[in-house]
């Protein structure tokens, strides 16, 4: 049984995490939700009598799941550190240097994890995509395509960056090998570059494909998100892992045993 507190409870992700947790009372106990307005979780349509608070309650042992706003990431980490509460944060937009400095300090005393994509499938894809790139070698051209809905305000997606970074780490490349889109007199493709291309259309939740093309053959590794519940399920799985973990900084690979 994992006790959880969800910060950003009234948001799209917070509500889904709480709804899925409430459907699994044998696995999760909801201690509280936290957001900007107080109330009860029933006000948010969640089948649970726990309160909705405006600050994270001190509940030693409860795991804080944070899907809120990047600006409050340092204060969330410091609160968890001060109260000895494990933290699983999926909040995006936090500068990597801030994530690193806060979590390196917190990891001395609490189990903590930050992941820009908590989907189990995407995290397995990251692992497989990197291993495939290494196994195929430099004669295979690698390109990444991603598609999202027409309201997304940034490109390429954080997940496309993560895929490219994972492949770079496995094959001795760096971000200088990323090539975003192509236009005009580009010249022939440089060996080793990784093309990244963003499509924006309709209501696509999130598609990612990694292409590996060698002389005479092609492999495509793809992931299609059907709903945001994949992130909520991954967050709950991370919380269950952190509840039993020793202090330290973890990544989704640890949660999934990869
Ligand atoms: P949202 O805007 O629907 O919800 C955010 C919630 O946080 C809101 O209810 C807001 O009131 C609340 N909030 C803001 N400031 C707060 C504060 N100081 N204290 C408490 N609550 C506060 O956004 P969303 O779609 O639910 O996404 C939330 C975050 O999670 C974003 O950063 C998003 O990019 C990220 N996200 C991550 C993943 C992943 O897998 N890691 C997946 C989806 C979304």
CSV table of N, CA, C and O in Angstrom, one decimal, residues 189-233:
chain,number,residue,atom,x,y,z
A,189,UNK,N,23.3,14.4,-46.8
A,189,UNK,CA,23.2,14.1,-45.4
A,189,UNK,C,24.6,13.8,-44.8
A,189,UNK,O,25.3,13.0,-45.4
A,190,UNK,N,24.9,14.3,-43.7
A,190,UNK,CA,26.2,14.0,-43.0
A,190,UNK,C,26.0,12.8,-42.2
A,190,UNK,O,25.1,12.6,-41.5
A,191,UNK,N,27.0,11.9,-42.4
A,191,UNK,CA,27.0,10.6,-41.6
A,191,UNK,C,27.0,10.9,-40.1
A,191,UNK,O,27.7,11.8,-39.7
A,192,UNK,N,26.1,10.3,-39.4
A,192,UNK,CA,26.1,10.5,-37.9
A,192,UNK,C,25.1,11.5,-37.4
A,192,UNK,O,24.8,11.5,-36.2
A,193,UNK,N,24.6,12.3,-38.3
A,193,UNK,CA,23.6,13.3,-37.8
A,193,UNK,C,22.3,12.6,-37.5
A,193,UNK,O,22.0,11.5,-38.0
A,194,UNK,N,21.5,13.2,-36.6
A,194,UNK,CA,20.2,12.6,-36.2
A,194,UNK,C,19.1,13.7,-36.6
A,194,UNK,O,19.1,14.7,-36.0
A,195,UNK,N,18.3,13.4,-37.6
A,195,UNK,CA,17.3,14.4,-38.0
A,195,UNK,C,16.1,14.3,-37.1
A,195,UNK,O,15.7,13.2,-36.7
A,196,UNK,N,15.5,15.4,-36.7
A,196,UNK,CA,14.4,15.4,-35.8
A,196,UNK,C,13.3,16.3,-36.5
A,196,UNK,O,13.6,17.5,-36.8
A,197,UNK,N,12.1,15.8,-36.6
A,197,UNK,CA,11.1,16.5,-37.4
A,197,UNK,C,9.7,16.4,-36.7
A,197,UNK,O,9.3,15.4,-36.2
A,198,UNK,N,9.1,17.6,-36.6
A,198,UNK,CA,7.8,17.7,-35.8
A,198,UNK,C,6.6,18.0,-36.8
A,198,UNK,O,6.7,18.9,-37.6
A,199,UNK,N,5.6,17.2,-36.6
A,199,UNK,CA,4.3,17.3,-37.3
A,199,UNK,C,3.3,17.9,-36.3
A,199,UNK,O,3.3,17.4,-35.2
A,200,UNK,N,2.5,18.8,-36.7
A,200,UNK,CA,1.4,19.4,-35.8
A,200,UNK,C,0.1,19.2,-36.6
A,200,UNK,O,-0.1,19.9,-37.6
A,201,UNK,N,-0.8,18.5,-36.0
A,201,UNK,CA,-2.1,18.2,-36.7
A,201,UNK,C,-3.2,17.7,-35.8
A,201,UNK,O,-2.9,16.8,-35.0
A,202,UNK,N,-4.4,18.3,-36.0
A,202,UNK,CA,-5.6,17.8,-35.3
A,202,UNK,C,-5.4,17.5,-33.9
A,202,UNK,O,-4.9,18.4,-33.1
A,203,UNK,N,-5.9,16.3,-33.4
A,203,UNK,CA,-5.9,16.0,-32.0
A,203,UNK,C,-5.0,14.9,-31.6
A,203,UNK,O,-5.2,14.2,-30.7
A,204,UNK,N,-3.9,14.8,-32.4
A,204,UNK,CA,-2.9,13.7,-32.1
A,204,UNK,C,-2.4,13.8,-30.7
A,204,UNK,O,-1.9,14.9,-30.3
A,205,UNK,N,-2.5,12.8,-29.8
A,205,UNK,CA,-2.0,12.9,-28.4
A,205,UNK,C,-0.5,12.9,-28.4
A,205,UNK,O,0.1,13.6,-27.6
A,206,UNK,N,0.1,12.0,-29.2
A,206,UNK,CA,1.6,12.0,-29.2
A,206,UNK,C,2.1,10.8,-29.9
A,206,UNK,O,1.9,9.6,-29.4
A,207,UNK,N,2.7,10.9,-31.1
A,207,UNK,CA,3.3,9.8,-31.8
A,207,UNK,C,4.9,10.1,-31.9
A,207,UNK,O,5.3,11.2,-32.2
A,208,UNK,N,5.6,9.0,-31.8
A,208,UNK,CA,7.1,9.1,-32.0
A,208,UNK,C,7.6,7.9,-32.8
A,208,UNK,O,7.2,6.8,-32.4
A,209,UNK,N,8.4,8.2,-33.8
A,209,UNK,CA,9.0,7.1,-34.5
A,209,UNK,C,10.4,7.3,-34.7
A,209,UNK,O,10.9,8.4,-35.0
A,210,UNK,N,11.2,6.3,-34.5
A,210,UNK,CA,12.7,6.4,-34.8
A,210,UNK,C,12.9,5.5,-36.0
A,210,UNK,O,12.5,4.3,-36.0
A,211,UNK,N,13.5,6.1,-37.0
A,211,UNK,CA,13.8,5.4,-38.3
A,211,UNK,C,15.3,5.1,-38.3
A,211,UNK,O,16.2,5.9,-38.0
A,212,UNK,N,15.6,3.8,-38.7
A,212,UNK,CA,17.0,3.4,-38.8
A,212,UNK,C,17.1,2.8,-40.3
A,212,UNK,O,16.4,1.8,-40.6
A,213,UNK,N,17.8,3.5,-41.1
A,213,UNK,CA,17.8,3.1,-42.5
A,213,UNK,C,19.2,2.8,-43.0
A,213,UNK,O,20.1,3.8,-43.0
A,214,UNK,N,19.4,1.6,-43.4
A,214,UNK,CA,20.7,1.2,-43.9
A,214,UNK,C,20.6,0.9,-45.4
A,214,UNK,O,19.5,0.9,-45.9
A,215,UNK,N,21.7,0.5,-46.1
A,215,UNK,CA,21.6,0.2,-47.5
A,215,UNK,C,20.7,-1.0,-47.6
A,215,UNK,O,21.1,-2.1,-47.2
A,216,UNK,N,19.5,-0.9,-48.2
A,216,UNK,CA,18.7,-2.0,-48.5
A,216,UNK,C,17.7,-2.4,-47.5
A,216,UNK,O,16.9,-3.4,-47.7
A,217,UNK,N,17.7,-1.7,-46.3
A,217,UNK,CA,16.7,-2.1,-45.3
A,217,UNK,C,16.3,-1.0,-44.3
A,217,UNK,O,17.1,0.0,-44.2
A,218,UNK,N,15.2,-1.1,-43.7
A,218,UNK,CA,14.8,-0.1,-42.7
A,218,UNK,C,14.1,-0.7,-41.6
A,218,UNK,O,13.4,-1.7,-41.7
A,219,UNK,N,14.4,-0.1,-40.3
A,219,UNK,CA,13.7,-0.5,-39.1
A,219,UNK,C,13.0,0.7,-38.6
A,219,UNK,O,13.6,1.8,-38.6
A,220,UNK,N,11.7,0.6,-38.2
A,220,UNK,CA,11.0,1.7,-37.6
A,220,UNK,C,10.5,1.3,-36.2
A,220,UNK,O,9.9,0.2,-36.1
A,221,UNK,N,10.9,2.1,-35.2
A,221,UNK,CA,10.4,1.8,-33.8
A,221,UNK,C,9.4,2.9,-33.5
A,221,UNK,O,9.8,4.1,-33.5
A,222,UNK,N,8.2,2.5,-33.2
A,222,UNK,CA,7.2,3.5,-33.0
A,222,UNK,C,6.5,3.4,-31.7
A,222,UNK,O,6.3,2.3,-31.1
A,223,UNK,N,6.0,4.6,-31.2
A,223,UNK,CA,5.2,4.6,-30.0
A,223,UNK,C,4.0,5.6,-30.3
A,223,UNK,O,4.2,6.7,-30.7
A,224,UNK,N,2.8,5.2,-30.0
A,224,UNK,CA,1.6,6.0,-30.1
A,224,UNK,C,0.9,6.1,-28.8
A,224,UNK,O,0.5,5.1,-28.2
A,225,UNK,N,0.7,7.3,-28.3
A,225,UNK,CA,0.0,7.5,-27.1
A,225,UNK,C,-1.5,7.7,-27.4
A,225,UNK,O,-1.9,8.5,-28.3
A,226,UNK,N,-2.3,6.9,-26.8
A,226,UNK,CA,-3.8,7.0,-27.0
A,226,UNK,C,-4.4,7.9,-26.0
A,226,UNK,O,-5.5,8.5,-26.2
A,227,UNK,N,-3.8,8.0,-24.8
A,227,UNK,CA,-4.4,8.9,-23.8
A,227,UNK,C,-3.3,9.3,-22.8
A,227,UNK,O,-2.2,8.7,-22.7
A,228,UNK,N,-3.6,10.4,-22.0
A,228,UNK,CA,-2.6,10.9,-21.0
A,228,UNK,C,-2.5,9.9,-19.8
A,228,UNK,O,-1.7,10.1,-18.9
A,229,UNK,N,-3.4,8.9,-19.8
A,229,UNK,CA,-3.3,7.9,-18.6
A,229,UNK,C,-2.0,7.2,-18.6
A,229,UNK,O,-1.6,6.7,-17.6
A,230,UNK,N,-1.3,7.1,-19.8
A,230,UNK,CA,0.0,6.4,-19.7
A,230,UNK,C,1.0,7.1,-18.8
A,230,UNK,O,1.8,6.5,-18.1
A,231,UNK,N,0.9,8.5,-18.7
A,231,UNK,CA,1.8,9.2,-17.8
A,231,UNK,C,1.4,9.0,-16.4
A,231,UNK,O,2.2,8.9,-15.5
A,232,UNK,N,0.1,9.0,-16.2
A,232,UNK,CA,-0.5,8.8,-14.8
A,232,UNK,C,-0.1,7.5,-14.3
A,232,UNK,O,0.3,7.3,-13.1
A,233,UNK,N,-0.2,6.4,-15.1
A,233,UNK,CA,0.1,5.1,-14.6
A,233,UNK,C,1.6,5.0,-14.3
A,233,UNK,O,2.0,4.4,-13.3
